[in-house]
XYZ file of C-alpha atoms in Angstrom:
611
model
C 42.525 -0.690 -27.957
C 42.680 2.401 -25.796
C 40.608 2.194 -22.596
C 38.581 5.258 -23.577
C 37.568 3.616 -26.854
C 36.663 0.389 -25.086
C 34.639 2.424 -22.598
C 32.652 4.124 -25.337
C 31.936 0.874 -27.169
C 30.872 -0.828 -23.945
C 28.562 2.085 -23.152
C 26.975 1.743 -26.586
C 26.535 -1.989 -26.014
C 24.998 -1.480 -22.577
C 22.590 1.205 -23.769
C 21.417 -1.108 -26.520
C 21.224 -4.395 -24.565
C 21.370 -3.548 -20.830
C 23.571 -6.633 -20.458
C 25.809 -6.953 -17.358
C 28.782 -8.012 -19.492
C 28.936 -4.558 -21.019
C 28.454 -2.981 -17.578
C 31.522 -4.875 -16.333
C 33.629 -3.714 -19.263
C 32.539 -0.131 -18.601
C 33.848 -0.444 -15.026
C 37.107 -2.098 -16.128
C 37.761 0.428 -18.886
C 37.106 3.298 -16.475
C 39.594 1.858 -13.983
C 42.195 1.480 -16.722
C 41.641 4.988 -18.019
C 41.678 6.471 -14.503
C 44.192 4.554 -12.397
C 43.972 7.521 -10.002
C 40.384 8.757 -9.524
C 39.739 12.364 -10.409
C 39.261 14.816 -7.547
C 35.721 15.496 -6.354
C 34.172 18.752 -7.537
C 31.011 20.328 -6.164
C 30.900 18.201 -3.022
C 29.277 20.795 -0.800
C 26.326 23.110 -0.175
C 27.778 26.436 -1.264
C 26.653 28.135 -4.450
C 30.133 27.690 -5.889
C 29.871 23.943 -5.257
C 26.488 23.779 -6.959
C 27.793 25.727 -9.950
C 30.969 23.620 -10.181
C 29.051 20.334 -10.122
C 26.612 21.612 -12.760
C 29.439 22.792 -14.981
C 31.149 19.408 -14.718
C 27.892 17.690 -15.577
C 27.384 19.860 -18.663
C 30.827 18.874 -19.999
C 29.571 15.291 -20.580
C 33.029 13.794 -20.134
C 32.456 10.029 -19.793
C 35.377 9.814 -17.357
C 33.695 12.300 -15.011
C 30.679 10.083 -14.253
C 32.193 8.362 -11.168
C 33.051 11.636 -9.471
C 29.737 13.215 -10.445
C 27.907 10.385 -8.667
C 30.279 10.473 -5.689
C 29.799 14.239 -5.270
C 26.024 14.040 -5.688
C 25.547 13.413 -1.965
C 27.672 16.298 -0.759
C 24.998 18.953 -0.349
C 21.538 18.783 1.152
C 19.443 15.682 0.631
C 17.135 17.577 -1.729
C 20.153 18.749 -3.755
C 21.280 15.132 -3.965
C 17.828 14.020 -5.132
C 17.871 16.668 -7.890
C 21.363 15.659 -8.981
C 20.396 12.000 -9.188
C 17.586 12.958 -11.542
C 20.125 14.616 -13.832
C 22.562 11.707 -13.612
C 19.844 9.276 -14.686
C 19.732 11.081 -18.037
C 23.308 9.990 -18.745
C 22.051 6.418 -19.242
C 25.235 4.942 -17.784
C 25.713 1.694 -15.798
C 28.165 3.532 -13.520
C 25.279 5.677 -12.348
C 23.488 2.485 -11.308
C 26.516 1.142 -9.435
C 27.174 4.602 -7.973
C 23.615 4.939 -6.645
C 23.845 1.455 -5.139
C 27.061 2.628 -3.485
C 25.269 5.678 -2.066
C 22.621 3.382 -0.597
C 25.328 1.148 0.854
C 26.954 4.124 2.625
C 24.202 6.775 2.721
C 25.300 10.385 3.250
C 21.961 11.109 4.983
C 20.128 9.198 7.704
C 17.367 11.499 8.966
C 13.679 11.379 8.062
C 14.169 14.595 6.100
C 16.293 12.600 3.612
C 13.265 10.669 2.336
C 13.300 12.500 -1.056
C 16.916 11.398 -1.553
C 16.121 7.729 -0.962
C 13.067 7.942 -3.197
C 15.221 9.463 -5.916
C 17.696 6.599 -5.551
C 14.909 4.058 -5.895
C 13.445 5.862 -8.895
C 16.775 6.066 -10.746
C 17.405 2.367 -10.163
C 13.883 1.295 -11.123
C 13.954 3.271 -14.364
C 17.460 2.167 -15.357
C 16.344 -1.136 -16.885
C 19.506 -2.692 -15.479
C 18.962 -6.383 -14.569
C 21.543 -6.020 -11.781
C 19.196 -3.744 -9.852
C 16.535 -6.137 -8.579
C 18.828 -8.632 -6.771
C 20.876 -5.722 -5.411
C 17.752 -4.081 -3.980
C 16.546 -7.351 -2.436
C 19.939 -7.768 -0.769
C 20.007 -4.167 0.487
C 16.429 -4.303 1.769
C 17.207 -7.406 3.781
C 20.050 -5.796 5.688
C 19.244 -2.099 5.687
C 18.808 -1.990 9.438
C 22.525 -2.796 9.627
C 23.180 0.323 7.540
C 20.764 2.714 9.281
C 19.882 1.395 12.733
C 16.726 3.443 13.271
C 13.149 3.696 12.092
C 14.554 5.382 8.976
C 16.343 2.128 8.203
C 12.968 0.372 8.286
C 11.457 2.999 5.998
C 14.240 2.652 3.454
C 14.109 -1.154 3.626
C 10.378 -1.049 2.835
C 10.993 1.378 -0.043
C 13.730 -0.809 -1.534
C 11.670 -3.963 -1.106
C 8.669 -2.398 -2.846
C 10.884 -1.111 -5.642
C 12.382 -4.575 -6.129
C 8.922 -6.159 -6.150
C 7.844 -3.748 -8.899
C 10.636 -4.952 -11.196
C 10.631 -8.039 -13.347
C 13.039 -10.760 -12.324
C 15.360 -10.851 -15.332
C 18.073 -13.422 -15.904
C 20.337 -11.984 -18.641
C 20.463 -14.427 -21.518
C 22.804 -14.670 -24.503
C 23.497 -11.521 -26.457
C 22.399 -11.159 -30.079
C 25.223 -12.305 -32.392
C 26.587 -8.845 -33.345
C 26.682 -7.711 -29.728
C 28.101 -11.058 -28.590
C 31.025 -10.498 -30.952
C 31.495 -6.997 -29.584
C 31.387 -8.134 -25.961
C 33.837 -10.969 -26.603
C 36.236 -8.658 -28.433
C 36.117 -6.099 -25.629
C 36.617 -8.741 -22.937
C 39.761 -9.946 -24.743
C 41.320 -6.585 -23.909
C 40.562 -7.151 -20.201
C 41.665 -10.756 -19.747
C 43.225 -10.099 -16.326
C 40.084 -8.373 -15.017
C 37.843 -11.067 -16.491
C 39.910 -13.819 -14.893
C 39.893 -12.043 -11.541
C 36.135 -11.535 -11.740
C 35.743 -15.258 -12.376
C 37.936 -16.116 -9.409
C 36.050 -13.671 -7.185
C 32.719 -15.120 -8.239
C 33.922 -18.666 -7.622
C 35.237 -17.676 -4.181
C 31.944 -16.031 -3.259
C 29.960 -19.008 -4.520
C 32.159 -21.450 -2.624
C 31.969 -19.393 0.588
C 28.194 -19.072 0.260
C 27.784 -22.807 -0.279
C 30.071 -23.534 2.672
C 28.189 -21.086 4.890
C 24.849 -22.547 3.829
C 26.041 -26.022 4.821
C 27.207 -24.787 8.222
C 23.944 -22.915 8.789
C 21.902 -25.974 7.810
C 23.766 -27.969 10.470
C 23.206 -25.243 13.083
C 19.503 -24.942 12.283
C 19.115 -28.729 12.395
C 20.533 -28.839 15.953
C 19.873 -25.396 17.478
C 20.684 -26.525 21.032
C 24.092 -27.970 20.105
C 27.193 -25.771 20.439
C 29.416 -27.974 18.260
C 28.211 -26.861 14.783
C 28.270 -23.231 15.916
C 31.883 -23.496 17.015
C 32.918 -25.224 13.776
C 31.302 -22.360 11.845
C 33.032 -19.856 14.145
C 36.430 -21.413 13.421
C 35.805 -21.172 9.669
C 34.809 -17.514 9.926
C 37.839 -16.716 12.082
C 40.106 -18.304 9.473
C 38.542 -15.983 6.882
C 39.175 -13.002 9.153
C 35.481 -12.326 9.829
C 34.574 -10.818 13.201
C 31.382 -12.853 13.383
C 33.435 -15.973 14.114
C 34.971 -14.307 17.160
C 31.518 -13.155 18.286
C 30.025 -16.664 18.089
C 32.942 -18.111 20.055
C 32.699 -15.366 22.702
C 28.961 -15.863 23.145
C 29.265 -19.636 23.468
C 31.973 -19.082 26.067
C 29.691 -16.621 27.892
C 26.782 -19.073 27.844
C 29.016 -21.733 29.395
C 29.944 -19.422 32.267
C 33.527 -19.005 31.075
C 33.466 -15.279 30.287
C 36.067 -12.847 31.631
C 35.792 -9.061 31.945
C 37.960 -8.775 28.837
C 35.842 -11.192 26.799
C 32.618 -9.502 27.954
C 33.992 -6.112 26.913
C 34.856 -7.463 23.470
C 31.482 -9.205 23.158
C 29.694 -5.968 24.004
C 31.830 -4.051 21.516
C 30.866 -6.448 18.731
C 27.188 -6.788 19.710
C 26.546 -3.052 20.042
C 27.714 -2.342 16.478
C 24.516 -1.757 14.429
C 26.133 -3.105 11.252
C 26.933 -6.325 13.065
C 23.434 -6.618 14.532
C 21.838 -6.237 11.137
C 24.245 -8.409 9.159
C 24.604 -11.232 11.688
C 20.880 -11.328 12.359
C 20.019 -11.444 8.656
C 17.500 -12.390 7.394
C 15.617 -12.093 10.698
C 16.850 -8.538 11.244
C 14.705 -7.582 8.257
C 11.613 -8.330 10.326
C 12.601 -7.124 13.767
C 15.240 -6.423 16.376
C 17.540 -9.399 16.947
C 19.129 -10.249 20.262
C 21.846 -12.869 20.187
C 22.699 -15.831 22.375
C 25.438 -18.304 21.516
C 26.115 -16.256 18.390
C 22.673 -16.427 16.763
C 19.293 -14.765 17.149
C 17.512 -16.203 20.165
C 15.156 -13.314 20.873
C 13.214 -11.334 18.265
C 11.295 -8.095 18.792
C 8.904 -7.777 15.879
C 8.872 -4.816 13.474
C 5.254 -4.914 12.211
C 5.913 -3.210 8.861
C 8.516 -5.722 7.683
C 7.537 -8.758 9.748
C 6.055 -10.684 6.823
C 9.483 -10.978 5.175
C 10.739 -13.434 7.792
C 7.758 -15.777 8.074
C 9.028 -19.340 7.700
C 12.716 -18.460 7.475
C 15.031 -21.377 8.436
C 16.929 -18.975 10.718
C 13.876 -18.966 13.005
C 14.953 -22.362 14.311
C 17.403 -20.692 16.703
C 14.769 -18.278 18.052
C 13.372 -19.052 21.508
C 11.527 -15.833 22.372
C 9.360 -13.533 20.254
C 7.938 -10.232 21.455
C 5.454 -7.553 20.402
C 2.581 -9.237 18.614
C 0.595 -6.017 18.754
C -2.481 -4.909 16.809
C -0.310 -3.522 13.993
C 0.949 -7.027 13.130
C -1.411 -8.442 10.471
C -3.276 -11.456 11.745
C -2.458 -13.634 8.740
C 1.273 -12.997 9.124
C 1.243 -13.647 12.876
C -0.667 -16.886 12.357
C 1.618 -18.036 9.529
C 4.691 -17.206 11.612
C 3.631 -19.029 14.770
C 2.276 -22.111 13.006
C 5.267 -22.616 10.710
C 7.441 -25.667 11.522
C 10.530 -23.449 11.680
C 9.015 -21.741 14.751
C 8.570 -24.988 16.671
C 11.547 -24.235 18.946
C 9.845 -21.203 20.482
C 9.613 -21.342 24.254
C 8.268 -17.849 24.948
C 5.723 -15.747 23.046
C 5.049 -12.251 24.380
C 2.361 -9.606 23.818
C -0.014 -12.009 22.106
C -3.466 -10.461 21.524
C -6.705 -12.404 21.783
C -7.466 -12.398 18.048
C -4.113 -14.011 17.217
C -4.417 -16.520 20.072
C -7.894 -17.579 18.966
C -6.849 -17.845 15.299
C -4.130 -20.379 16.084
C -5.105 -24.021 15.727
C -4.737 -26.857 18.205
C -2.636 -26.986 21.350
C 0.051 -24.370 21.896
C 3.131 -25.968 23.438
C 5.001 -22.871 24.633
C 5.962 -22.999 28.335
C 6.036 -19.175 28.641
C 3.307 -16.899 27.302
C 2.509 -13.204 27.604
C -1.071 -12.237 26.762
C -2.526 -8.777 26.256
C -5.807 -10.005 27.722
C -7.099 -12.029 30.655
C -7.575 -15.609 29.383
C -10.625 -17.783 29.860
C -10.530 -21.357 31.097
C -10.997 -22.637 27.520
C -8.076 -20.568 26.271
C -5.794 -21.748 29.068
C -6.717 -25.344 28.302
C -4.890 -24.931 24.979
C -1.579 -24.332 26.821
C -0.823 -27.743 28.339
C 2.894 -27.014 28.944
C 2.410 -23.570 30.448
C 4.805 -22.740 33.293
C 5.043 -18.942 33.143
C 2.091 -16.701 32.328
C 1.784 -12.940 31.908
C -1.711 -11.592 31.501
C -2.998 -8.054 31.135
C -6.275 -6.330 31.815
C -7.269 -2.681 31.756
C -5.631 -0.768 34.586
C -7.398 -1.304 37.917
C -10.349 -2.921 36.154
C -11.805 -5.813 38.165
C -11.817 -9.128 36.341
C -13.406 -12.515 36.747
C -10.814 -14.955 38.037
C -12.976 -17.989 37.376
C -10.926 -18.759 34.269
C -7.630 -18.890 36.130
C -8.024 -22.460 37.278
C -6.470 -25.723 36.242
C -2.978 -24.201 36.219
C -1.325 -26.839 38.382
C 1.894 -26.635 36.344
C 2.166 -22.871 36.550
C 5.348 -21.730 38.306
C 5.269 -17.975 37.594
C 2.360 -15.577 37.114
C 2.514 -11.885 36.281
C -0.720 -9.929 36.256
C -0.569 -6.343 35.007
C -3.270 -3.734 35.140
C -6.037 -5.770 36.707
C -7.274 -5.106 40.229
C -8.050 -8.458 41.805
C -11.208 -8.679 43.909
C -11.181 -12.448 44.305
C -8.501 -15.038 44.916
C -6.935 -15.246 41.440
C -4.302 -17.734 42.612
C -6.539 -20.540 43.802
C -5.928 -22.640 40.695
C -2.133 -22.293 40.883
C -0.957 -24.567 43.709
C 2.689 -24.779 42.531
C 3.266 -21.079 41.987
C 6.807 -19.965 42.900
C 6.946 -16.471 41.390
C 4.205 -13.812 41.457
C 4.025 -10.256 40.137
C 0.941 -8.100 40.737
C 0.540 -4.613 39.340
C -3.001 -3.856 40.463
C -3.591 -3.029 44.121
C -5.028 -5.792 46.294
C -6.645 -5.101 49.647
C -4.826 -6.405 52.721
C -7.291 -9.159 53.735
C -7.497 -10.515 50.183
C -3.703 -10.384 49.729
C -3.244 -12.317 52.974
C -5.791 -14.901 51.889
C -4.219 -15.269 48.426
C -0.700 -15.806 49.772
C -1.488 -17.836 52.892
C 0.292 -21.171 52.937
C 2.078 -20.512 49.663
C 5.676 -21.491 48.925
C 6.471 -18.399 46.878
C 10.141 -17.677 46.295
C 9.717 -14.436 44.294
C 7.174 -11.666 44.760
C 6.845 -8.319 42.943
C 4.296 -5.672 43.909
C 3.661 -2.198 42.544
C 3.129 -0.983 46.089
C 4.392 -1.691 49.597
C 2.082 -3.953 51.592
C 1.313 -2.907 55.161
C 3.494 -4.496 57.811
C 2.059 -7.830 58.834
C -0.251 -8.010 55.817
C 1.275 -11.300 54.800
C 4.010 -13.583 56.096
C 5.909 -15.878 53.747
C 8.574 -18.106 55.237
C 9.714 -19.255 51.801
C 10.166 -15.869 50.076
C 13.719 -15.151 48.894
C 13.293 -12.294 46.377
C 11.036 -9.268 46.793
C 10.497 -6.336 44.418
C 8.519 -3.268 45.478
C 7.770 -0.059 43.594
C 8.036 2.869 45.979
C 5.228 5.392 45.940
C 6.462 7.358 48.925
C 8.807 6.694 51.834
C 11.022 3.646 51.956
C 9.520 0.695 53.816
C 10.868 -0.482 57.144
C 13.398 -3.185 56.436
C 12.845 -4.548 59.911
C 9.153 -5.117 59.147
C 10.011 -6.761 55.821
C 12.445 -9.157 57.484
C 9.790 -9.989 60.083
C 7.299 -10.833 57.320
C 9.850 -12.515 55.034
C 12.571 -13.988 57.248
C 14.427 -15.797 54.422
C 14.644 -12.723 52.195
C 18.018 -12.465 50.446
C 17.307 -10.179 47.464
C 15.346 -6.922 47.706
C 14.683 -4.478 44.866
C 13.103 -1.105 45.586
C 12.148 0.522 42.302
C 12.543 4.255 42.616
C 13.003 6.599 39.687
C 14.902 8.720 39.950
C 17.223 7.412 42.661
C 16.351 9.084 45.973
C 19.470 9.161 48.165
C 17.450 10.274 51.185
C 15.903 6.796 51.316
C 19.233 5.057 51.747
C 20.284 5.824 55.369
C 17.178 4.170 56.818
C 17.789 1.106 54.663
C 21.458 0.808 55.539
C 20.883 1.293 59.256
C 18.885 -1.923 59.602
C 21.316 -4.579 60.957
C 19.628 -7.395 59.087
C 20.505 -5.796 55.753
C 23.635 -7.949 56.025
C 21.631 -11.100 55.425
C 20.853 -9.923 51.886
C 22.801 -11.057 48.868
C 21.450 -8.064 46.941
C 19.794 -4.773 47.815
C 18.932 -2.779 44.703
C 17.530 0.746 44.824
C 16.329 2.035 41.479
C 18.079 0.906 38.316
C 21.478 2.362 39.093
C 22.482 1.520 42.657
C 22.906 -1.844 44.353
C 24.604 -3.396 47.343
C 25.976 -6.873 46.780
C 26.798 -9.012 49.835
C 26.672 -6.037 52.257
C 28.662 -6.364 55.467
C 30.874 -9.154 54.116
C 34.512 -9.242 53.170
C 33.684 -9.091 49.441
C 30.752 -6.674 49.751
C 30.478 -4.043 47.027
C 28.293 -1.136 46.032
C 27.530 -1.234 42.318
C 26.933 2.051 40.505
C 25.628 1.901 36.942
C 26.290 5.132 35.074
C 24.354 6.143 31.990
C 25.847 9.519 31.186
C 27.689 12.482 32.588
C 24.385 14.240 33.197
C 25.016 16.524 36.163
C 21.893 15.703 38.254
C 22.661 11.995 37.881
C 26.243 12.494 39.012
C 25.095 14.513 42.029
C 22.558 11.843 43.040
C 25.162 9.107 42.695
C 27.657 11.033 44.831
C 25.002 11.391 47.555
C 24.186 7.690 47.366
C 27.824 6.688 47.818
C 28.244 9.175 50.654
C 25.268 7.583 52.456
C 27.052 4.226 52.761
C 27.864 3.464 56.430
C 31.450 2.571 57.201
C 32.222 -1.128 56.839
C 29.101 -2.013 54.887
C 31.030 -2.623 51.651
C 34.708 -3.001 50.761
C 34.612 -1.194 47.451
C 32.468 0.725 44.989
C 32.432 -0.488 41.394
C 31.277 1.539 38.403
C 29.708 -0.299 35.482
C 27.736 0.743 32.368
C 24.042 1.488 32.760
C 23.024 -1.886 31.337
C 24.491 -5.298 32.012
C 23.130 -6.422 28.638
C 26.002 -6.879 26.187
C 23.681 -5.798 23.371
C 23.430 -2.300 24.847
C 25.997 0.356 23.954
C 27.998 1.411 26.981
C 28.558 5.031 26.152
C 31.898 6.635 26.878
C 33.877 5.941 30.007
C 33.138 8.622 32.639
C 35.686 11.388 32.574
C 38.508 11.613 35.096
C 36.694 14.566 36.670
C 33.517 12.529 37.214
C 35.514 9.604 38.575
C 37.320 11.933 40.971
C 34.000 13.284 42.265
C 32.689 9.760 42.844
C 35.867 8.708 44.639
C 35.630 11.797 46.810
C 32.095 10.912 47.902
C 33.442 8.377 50.410
C 37.160 8.949 51.033
C 39.060 5.755 51.756
C 36.533 3.522 50.036
C 38.095 2.127 46.829
C 36.288 2.865 43.577
C 36.981 0.503 40.677
C 35.854 0.646 37.062
C 34.620 -2.454 35.263
C 33.357 -0.954 32.041
C 31.960 -4.072 30.418
């Protein structure tokens, strides 16, 4: 039988039964009839392209369907939506597979393309093809790996809703006459049928193998061994995820090298990887990986419900952004599910969600969007780190902040303390205060404390408080730089100082560098982009983190390097803006920019560690 005749008979069978067996024969017969695909026509926005595509469509040549679908996305998104409406009238399974292909590799990604995606969903929903529903569920679950933006979320929601509107159909046996036709057609494609069977068996075997590995990983989320066994299997199959898992485990063990960190960043910053490797959790939020699997999840409120109770949650330690847009019932179901029992940190938890949860909450780290009462704190028996928020500069009653003997770190944002809020925290080692506290009260609150870390949104007056134990201090500059001499007098053991200043103000640097005791610091950070590490020592370096080749930023960085006194550091090192391997690095600064930075301090080596 000629392929074209088989194609026509299979089309008749599909239009009558909508059975996937006929859809497969249609694809096989098309491939036989067109060993070399026909050239695209009308793949553009010009009037001639529009006319050419329309003319090809009017010809109704069954062998033109693949290139009609492929060219549909060549013009504007509205043109594509209109063309999809016409293609749906052909009643052809290749239109279904072609539209699924367009969703897999969308020609448009902006919000303005919404009509195109709606047209795709409409064509698929109205096709009556039983292949559509599982394909849409699969696409919806990983669409953030295809479009890594809010548009990806919008399309995922659209596809999920479309799938939910369709009946779940499991194609059964064909009626006898059509069964005979399908069997007769398949006899002409024995090689394709056999290959399809082998492919299906391979996919089924791989899926079963992966499921077994994942079950072992989820059963022992703190154990590296099952992760590394899974990584080896993936590497043998040539899948980059195996390399990523192995690199991250190596990083977590402190065995990373600049080369391995660069490769880890390259893999982690790929949006397709983030979506696919975080699946199914990536359907409900932004995944951040540790040891190869999602350990931190930033919730996407619109799709969050899809991941409630997922077994993959067993690797998650930290969850963020339980805001008012997250439905209470979903937040409650998520946090109370046994698969979330490994959580150690819950952030941005509002009062209504907290109060809806039952029993004791065992998390050691909690971030609340409210100031808790004594009764609420009593439900956190393992609490070691607490973040609490009140309206900016609004006084609050600290009577509830008692009985926190286990608390090691407290961060209070917004609230302006008017009483000693730390009295019930005798073992506090880290404190961050955003609201301003008057000098006498600050001195009283910190007197006799063994704090090791302190962060303030302002610079306390010299002599306001003296802490012999303090090692790390973070201040947000509102004006001139503080006197380092006064800070060392108040905090004699200080070895790490961060002065938040945005943008970087090079004029602040000379007064900081001129203080002799700056050499006792392990780290002096100014802003987010400039830091001295081990100043005055043989391995001292100035770290510059570059975000872009934005001219004002380059000029500020040049001034900062020029302000370095001779002998304070042995080299300058350029690194990407973020040390987080999940963050894209951007391009390496041009040779011209590098030359300008090197010229800022002649004789001082400038190295590039772009990982």
